[in-house]
Amino acid sequence: MSIRAKVAGIGHYLPQRVVPNAEFEKTLDTSDEWIRSRSGIERRHFAAEGETTSMLAAHAAEAALKDAGLEAPDLDALIVATSTPDLTFPSAATMVQARIGMTGGFAFDVQAVCAGFVYALSTANAMIVSGQAKRVMVIGAETFSRIMDWTDRATCVLFGDGAGALILEASEGAGSAADRGILSVDLHSDGQFRDLLYVDGGVSTQSTGHLRMEGKEVFRHAVEKLAKTATAAMEKAGVTSEEVDWVVPHQANIRIINGTAKKLGLPMERVVVTVQDHGNTSAASIPLALSVGKAEGKIKSGDVVVTEAIGGGLAWGAVVIRW
Ligand code: UT7
């Protein structure tokens, strides 16, 4: 017998304001056609003035609790993956804790940019498997609209705001790939690539800064590294690509999603794609896609789901889950 971290519930939240590509044509030398064809993005959601990451996260958390049939005090721990917290401190996670009425347990943030949700899942899994926690809420939540340079057409058209939340709980498994829950994790980072994707400000430099990206270079690393980490995670889990029901990739660019699926030998019919509606929501993109995939009746109990993400750092990784 071995302990597994099984999915107990999922939910998401998107801010009300939807911004279609055409809006950017008013202020930038860009077009709906360019954005669609180069990234696959058609629209994205932007948070309202005063609407913060912890607010989006709390809505998603409440949806996940409802889906699981649980109440906030049933949670032992809450992790928020974000690079856009409300404040320098306290953590967004403790703010969510207060918002949802979770007065016990513990809460903290994880920061691995677009790979943040995969890193947070890995952390929650380790805590459950080691017996430190029984039920952990894992949230990816971002307000990337706050760090856009609205004069940089190469970045500001690509990102959006949103939040997704997933609850993991301890359950007994046989220790085989037939178990439900997280089957494997594969994480990497390489700080040498800092200048490819970063924010040119922060607490210690006394500014907020804006996102800067060498898009072409990140693209090149993305397809190669994502296919590699997903393959490694599948090998660790003992599942073949034929056994994978769904790939739920980080939603940055449809061409990266297509290229990675091709390298993995998986048809696009088995890939959950939300990039057209959400844009790149960084750490929120995988839980958003998981939640949408489940709501659309794609992801079902017992399915093998492979998630993979890459972002600033560079940091990347993959997690295999039997739903
Ligand atoms: O989530 C973290 C990971 N991030 C990513 O995975 C993003 C990875 N990168 C990408 O998704 C793509 O590289 C982009 C979508 C950012 C760009 O696509 P690309 O095919 O690599 O285009 P490019 O950067 O090579 O730009 C091609 C042309 C350039 O013009 P010139 O130099 O060829 O004259 C750009 O200036 O397109 C121009 N361009 C635009 N044109 C219209 C760049 N942005 C725009 C724009 N509208 N918004």
Coordinates of C-alpha atoms and ligand atoms in Angstrom, one line a residue:
M1 CA 0.0 0.0 0.0
S2 CA 1.2 3.5 -0.7
I3 CA -0.3 7.0 -0.1
R4 CA -1.5 8.8 -3.3
A5 CA -2.6 12.4 -3.7
K6 CA -6.0 12.0 -5.4
V7 CA -8.0 14.8 -7.1
A8 CA -11.0 15.6 -4.9
G9 CA -12.4 18.7 -6.7
I10 CA -11.6 21.4 -9.2
G11 CA -12.9 24.9 -10.1
H12 CA -11.9 28.1 -11.8
Y13 CA -12.7 31.8 -12.0
L14 CA -12.3 34.3 -14.8
P15 CA -12.7 38.1 -14.4
Q16 CA -15.8 39.5 -16.1
R17 CA -14.1 41.7 -18.6
V18 CA -13.4 39.9 -21.9
V19 CA -11.0 41.7 -24.3
P20 CA -11.0 40.5 -27.9
N21 CA -7.9 40.9 -30.1
A22 CA -9.5 43.7 -32.0
E23 CA -9.2 46.0 -29.0
F24 CA -5.4 46.1 -29.4
E25 CA -5.8 47.3 -33.0
K26 CA -7.0 50.7 -31.6
T27 CA -3.7 51.4 -29.8
L28 CA -1.0 49.2 -31.4
D29 CA 0.3 48.3 -34.8
T30 CA -1.1 44.8 -34.6
S31 CA -4.1 42.9 -35.9
D32 CA -6.5 40.2 -34.9
E33 CA -5.1 38.1 -37.7
W34 CA -1.5 38.3 -36.5
I35 CA -2.4 37.5 -32.9
R36 CA -4.6 34.5 -33.9
S37 CA -2.2 33.1 -36.4
R38 CA 1.0 33.5 -34.4
S39 CA -0.4 32.5 -30.9
G40 CA -3.9 31.0 -31.3
I41 CA -5.3 33.6 -28.9
E42 CA -8.7 35.2 -29.7
R43 CA -9.6 36.8 -26.5
R44 CA -8.5 37.1 -22.8
H45 CA -10.0 38.2 -19.5
F46 CA -8.6 41.2 -17.6
A47 CA -9.3 41.9 -13.9
A48 CA -11.3 45.0 -13.0
E49 CA -9.7 47.9 -11.2
G50 CA -9.2 46.8 -7.6
E51 CA -9.7 43.1 -8.4
T52 CA -6.6 41.3 -7.1
T53 CA -5.0 37.9 -7.5
S54 CA -6.3 36.7 -4.1
M55 CA -9.8 37.6 -5.1
L56 CA -9.7 35.6 -8.3
A57 CA -8.0 32.7 -6.4
A58 CA -10.7 32.7 -3.6
H59 CA -13.5 32.5 -6.2
A60 CA -11.7 29.5 -7.8
A61 CA -11.1 27.9 -4.4
E62 CA -14.8 28.2 -3.5
A63 CA -15.7 26.5 -6.8
A64 CA -13.3 23.7 -6.1
L65 CA -14.7 23.2 -2.6
K66 CA -18.2 23.0 -4.0
D67 CA -17.1 20.5 -6.6
A68 CA -15.5 18.4 -3.9
G69 CA -18.4 18.7 -1.5
L70 CA -16.0 20.1 1.1
E71 CA -15.8 23.2 3.4
A72 CA -12.8 25.4 3.9
P73 CA -12.0 24.0 7.4
D74 CA -11.7 20.6 5.8
L75 CA -8.4 21.7 4.3
D76 CA -5.0 21.1 5.9
A77 CA -3.0 23.3 3.6
L78 CA -3.4 25.9 0.8
I79 CA -0.8 26.7 -1.8
V80 CA -1.1 29.5 -4.3
A81 CA 1.2 29.5 -7.4
T82 CA 1.5 33.1 -8.5
S83 CA 4.0 35.7 -9.7
T84 CA 1.5 38.5 -9.3
P85 CA 0.5 38.5 -5.6
D86 CA -1.6 41.3 -4.2
L87 CA 1.2 42.5 -1.9
T88 CA 4.8 41.8 -1.2
F89 CA 3.6 40.1 1.9
P90 CA 1.6 38.4 3.4
S91 CA 1.4 35.6 0.8
A92 CA -1.6 35.5 -1.6
A93 CA -2.3 32.1 0.0
T94 CA -2.9 33.5 3.5
M95 CA -5.2 36.1 2.0
V96 CA -7.1 33.4 0.2
Q97 CA -7.2 31.5 3.5
A98 CA -8.9 34.4 5.1
R99 CA -11.3 35.0 2.2
I100 CA -12.6 31.5 2.2
G101 CA -12.8 31.1 6.0
M102 CA -10.0 28.6 6.5
T103 CA -8.8 29.4 9.9
G104 CA -6.6 26.3 10.6
G105 CA -3.8 24.6 8.7
F106 CA -1.2 26.5 6.8
A107 CA -0.9 28.5 3.6
F108 CA 2.0 29.7 1.4
D109 CA 2.9 30.8 -2.1
V110 CA 5.0 29.1 -4.7
Q111 CA 6.7 31.2 -7.4
A112 CA 7.8 29.4 -10.6
V113 CA 6.1 31.7 -13.1
C114 CA 4.3 29.8 -15.8
A115 CA 5.5 26.5 -14.3
G116 CA 4.2 27.5 -10.9
F117 CA 1.1 25.2 -10.9
V118 CA 3.2 22.2 -11.7
Y119 CA 5.7 23.1 -8.9
A120 CA 2.8 23.7 -6.5
L121 CA 1.2 20.3 -7.4
S122 CA 4.6 18.7 -6.8
T123 CA 4.9 20.4 -3.4
A124 CA 1.3 19.4 -2.3
N125 CA 2.0 15.8 -3.5
A126 CA 5.2 15.5 -1.5
M127 CA 3.3 16.8 1.6
I128 CA 0.5 14.3 1.2
V129 CA 2.8 11.4 0.4
S130 CA 5.0 12.1 3.4
G131 CA 1.9 12.3 5.7
Q132 CA 2.4 16.1 6.5
A133 CA -1.1 16.9 5.1
K134 CA -4.2 15.1 4.1
R135 CA -6.1 17.6 2.1
V136 CA -4.4 20.4 0.1
M137 CA -5.9 23.1 -2.0
V138 CA -3.5 24.0 -4.9
I139 CA -4.3 27.2 -6.8
G140 CA -2.8 28.9 -9.8
A141 CA -3.9 32.6 -9.9
E142 CA -2.5 35.6 -11.8
T143 CA -3.2 39.2 -12.8
F144 CA -0.6 39.5 -15.5
S145 CA -2.4 42.5 -16.9
R146 CA -0.7 44.4 -14.1
I147 CA 2.8 43.8 -15.4
M148 CA 2.2 44.4 -19.1
D149 CA 4.0 47.1 -21.1
W150 CA 1.0 48.3 -23.1
T151 CA 3.3 49.7 -25.8
D152 CA 5.1 46.4 -26.4
R153 CA 2.9 44.6 -29.0
A154 CA 5.2 41.5 -28.8
T155 CA 4.0 40.7 -25.2
C156 CA 0.9 42.6 -24.1
V157 CA -1.4 40.8 -26.6
L158 CA -0.4 37.4 -25.2
F159 CA -1.4 37.4 -21.5
G160 CA -4.6 37.3 -19.5
D161 CA -5.9 37.0 -15.9
G162 CA -7.6 34.2 -14.1
A163 CA -7.5 31.5 -11.5
G164 CA -7.9 27.7 -11.2
A165 CA -8.0 25.6 -8.1
L166 CA -7.6 21.9 -7.5
I167 CA -8.0 19.9 -4.2
L168 CA -5.8 16.9 -3.6
E169 CA -6.5 14.4 -0.8
A170 CA -4.7 11.4 0.6
S171 CA -5.9 8.1 -0.5
E172 CA -4.5 4.5 -0.5
G173 CA -3.1 3.1 -3.6
A174 CA -1.3 -0.1 -4.7
G175 CA 1.7 1.9 -5.8
S176 CA 1.0 1.1 -9.5
A177 CA 0.0 3.2 -12.5
A178 CA -3.5 1.9 -12.0
D179 CA -3.8 4.1 -8.8
R180 CA -5.8 7.3 -8.9
G181 CA -3.9 10.4 -8.0
I182 CA -0.5 11.9 -8.9
L183 CA 1.5 9.2 -10.5
S184 CA 4.7 11.2 -11.1
V185 CA 6.5 14.5 -11.2
D186 CA 9.4 15.9 -13.2
L187 CA 10.8 19.3 -12.5
H188 CA 13.6 21.4 -13.9
S189 CA 15.0 24.9 -13.9
D190 CA 18.0 26.7 -15.4
G191 CA 18.7 30.2 -14.2
Q192 CA 21.1 30.8 -17.1
F193 CA 18.1 31.7 -19.2
R194 CA 16.9 34.5 -17.0
D195 CA 17.1 37.2 -19.8
L196 CA 14.7 35.3 -22.1
L197 CA 11.6 36.0 -19.9
Y198 CA 11.6 38.2 -16.8
V199 CA 10.1 41.3 -15.2
D200 CA 12.4 44.3 -15.1
G201 CA 11.4 45.3 -11.6
G202 CA 10.7 44.0 -8.1
V203 CA 10.8 44.7 -4.4
S204 CA 14.5 44.8 -4.1
T205 CA 14.8 47.2 -7.0
Q206 CA 11.9 49.3 -5.7
S207 CA 9.6 49.0 -8.7
T208 CA 6.9 46.8 -10.1
G209 CA 8.4 46.4 -13.6
H210 CA 7.1 45.0 -16.8
L211 CA 7.2 41.6 -18.4
R212 CA 10.0 41.3 -21.0
M213 CA 10.3 38.3 -23.3
E214 CA 12.5 37.0 -26.2
G215 CA 9.5 35.2 -27.7
K216 CA 11.3 33.4 -30.4
E217 CA 14.0 32.0 -28.1
V218 CA 11.4 31.0 -25.4
F219 CA 9.4 29.2 -28.2
R220 CA 12.5 27.2 -29.2
H221 CA 13.2 26.1 -25.7
A222 CA 9.5 25.4 -25.0
V223 CA 8.8 22.7 -27.5
E224 CA 12.0 20.8 -26.8
K225 CA 11.9 21.0 -23.0
L226 CA 8.2 20.4 -22.7
A227 CA 8.3 17.2 -24.8
K228 CA 11.3 16.0 -22.8
T229 CA 9.8 16.6 -19.4
A230 CA 6.4 15.1 -20.3
T231 CA 8.2 12.0 -21.7
A232 CA 10.3 11.8 -18.5
A233 CA 7.1 12.1 -16.3
M234 CA 5.3 9.5 -18.3
E235 CA 8.3 7.1 -18.0
K236 CA 8.4 7.7 -14.2
A237 CA 4.6 7.0 -14.0
G238 CA 4.9 3.9 -16.2
V239 CA 2.4 5.1 -18.8
T240 CA 2.9 5.1 -22.5
S241 CA 1.5 7.8 -24.9
E242 CA -1.2 5.3 -26.0
E243 CA -2.4 5.2 -22.4
V244 CA -2.6 9.0 -22.0
D245 CA -6.2 10.2 -22.2
W246 CA -5.5 13.9 -22.0
V247 CA -2.6 16.3 -22.3
V248 CA -3.3 19.5 -20.5
P249 CA -0.5 21.8 -21.4
H250 CA 0.4 25.3 -20.3
Q251 CA -1.6 27.5 -22.6
A252 CA 1.0 30.0 -24.0
N253 CA 0.8 29.5 -27.8
I254 CA -1.2 27.0 -29.9
R255 CA 1.9 26.4 -32.1
I256 CA 3.9 25.3 -29.0
I257 CA 0.9 23.1 -27.9
N258 CA 0.8 21.5 -31.4
G259 CA 4.5 21.1 -31.7
T260 CA 4.8 19.4 -28.2
A261 CA 1.8 17.1 -28.9
K262 CA 3.4 16.0 -32.2
K263 CA 6.7 15.3 -30.5
L264 CA 4.8 13.2 -27.9
G265 CA 3.0 11.3 -30.6
L266 CA -0.4 12.4 -29.3
P267 CA -3.2 13.6 -31.6
M268 CA -4.7 17.1 -30.9
E269 CA -8.0 15.3 -30.1
R270 CA -6.4 14.3 -26.8
V271 CA -5.2 17.8 -25.9
V272 CA -7.2 20.3 -23.9
V273 CA -6.9 23.7 -25.5
T274 CA -8.1 26.9 -23.9
V275 CA -5.5 29.4 -25.2
Q276 CA -8.1 30.9 -27.6
D277 CA -10.3 32.1 -24.7
H278 CA -7.8 32.8 -21.9
G279 CA -4.5 33.8 -23.5
N280 CA -1.5 33.0 -21.4
T281 CA -2.5 33.2 -17.7
S282 CA 0.9 31.9 -16.4
A283 CA 0.4 29.7 -13.3
A284 CA -3.4 29.8 -13.7
S285 CA -3.4 28.3 -17.2
I286 CA -3.2 24.6 -16.3
P287 CA -5.8 24.5 -13.5
L288 CA -8.1 26.7 -15.7
A289 CA -7.7 24.2 -18.6
L290 CA -8.2 21.2 -16.2
S291 CA -11.3 22.8 -14.9
V292 CA -12.7 23.6 -18.3
G293 CA -11.7 20.2 -19.6
K294 CA -13.6 18.5 -16.8
A295 CA -16.6 20.8 -17.1
E296 CA -16.8 20.1 -20.9
G297 CA -17.0 16.3 -20.0
K298 CA -13.6 15.6 -21.5
I299 CA -11.6 14.6 -18.4
K300 CA -13.3 11.8 -16.5
S301 CA -12.6 9.7 -13.4
G302 CA -9.8 7.2 -14.1
D303 CA -8.3 9.2 -17.1
V304 CA -4.6 9.6 -17.4
V305 CA -3.8 13.3 -17.6
V306 CA -0.4 14.7 -18.4
T307 CA 0.2 18.4 -17.6
E308 CA 3.4 20.3 -18.7
A309 CA 4.5 23.9 -18.4
I310 CA 7.5 26.2 -19.0
G311 CA 8.1 29.8 -18.1
G312 CA 10.5 32.4 -16.6
G313 CA 13.6 31.1 -15.0
L314 CA 13.5 29.2 -17.2
A315 CA 11.5 26.7 -15.0
W316 CA 9.7 23.8 -16.4
G317 CA 8.1 20.5 -15.5
A318 CA 5.4 17.9 -15.9
V319 CA 3.0 16.0 -13.7
V320 CA 1.1 12.8 -14.6
I321 CA -2.2 12.3 -12.8
R322 CA -4.8 9.5 -12.9
W323 CA -8.0 11.5 -12.4
Ligands
UT7_1 O1 4.4 31.4 -20.8 C1 5.7 31.5 -20.9 C2 6.2 31.0 -22.1 N1 6.0 31.9 -23.2 C3 5.9 31.5 -24.4 O2 5.8 30.3 -24.5 C4 5.9 32.4 -25.5 C5 6.8 31.8 -26.6 N2 6.8 32.6 -27.8 C6 5.8 32.8 -28.7 O3 4.7 32.4 -28.4 C7 6.0 33.5 -30.0 O4 7.4 33.6 -30.2 C8 5.3 34.8 -30.1 C9 3.8 34.7 -30.2 C10 5.7 35.7 -28.9 C11 5.8 35.6 -31.4 O5 5.7 34.7 -32.5 P1 6.9 34.6 -33.6 O6 6.3 33.8 -34.7 O7 8.0 34.0 -32.8 O8 7.1 36.0 -34.1 P2 8.4 36.9 -33.9 O9 8.7 37.3 -32.5 O10 9.5 36.3 -34.7 O11 7.9 38.2 -34.7 C12 7.6 38.2 -36.1 C13 7.3 39.6 -36.5 C14 8.3 40.6 -36.1 O12 8.4 41.5 -37.1 P3 9.7 41.5 -38.1 O13 10.9 41.7 -37.1 O14 9.7 40.2 -38.7 O15 9.5 42.7 -39.0 C15 7.6 41.3 -34.9 O16 8.0 42.6 -34.7 O17 6.0 40.0 -36.0 C16 6.2 41.2 -35.3 N3 5.2 41.3 -34.2 C17 4.0 41.6 -34.4 N4 3.2 42.0 -35.4 C18 1.9 42.3 -35.2 C19 5.5 41.0 -32.9 N5 4.3 41.2 -32.2 C20 3.4 41.6 -33.1 C21 2.0 41.9 -32.9 N6 1.4 42.3 -34.0 N7 1.4 41.8 -31.7

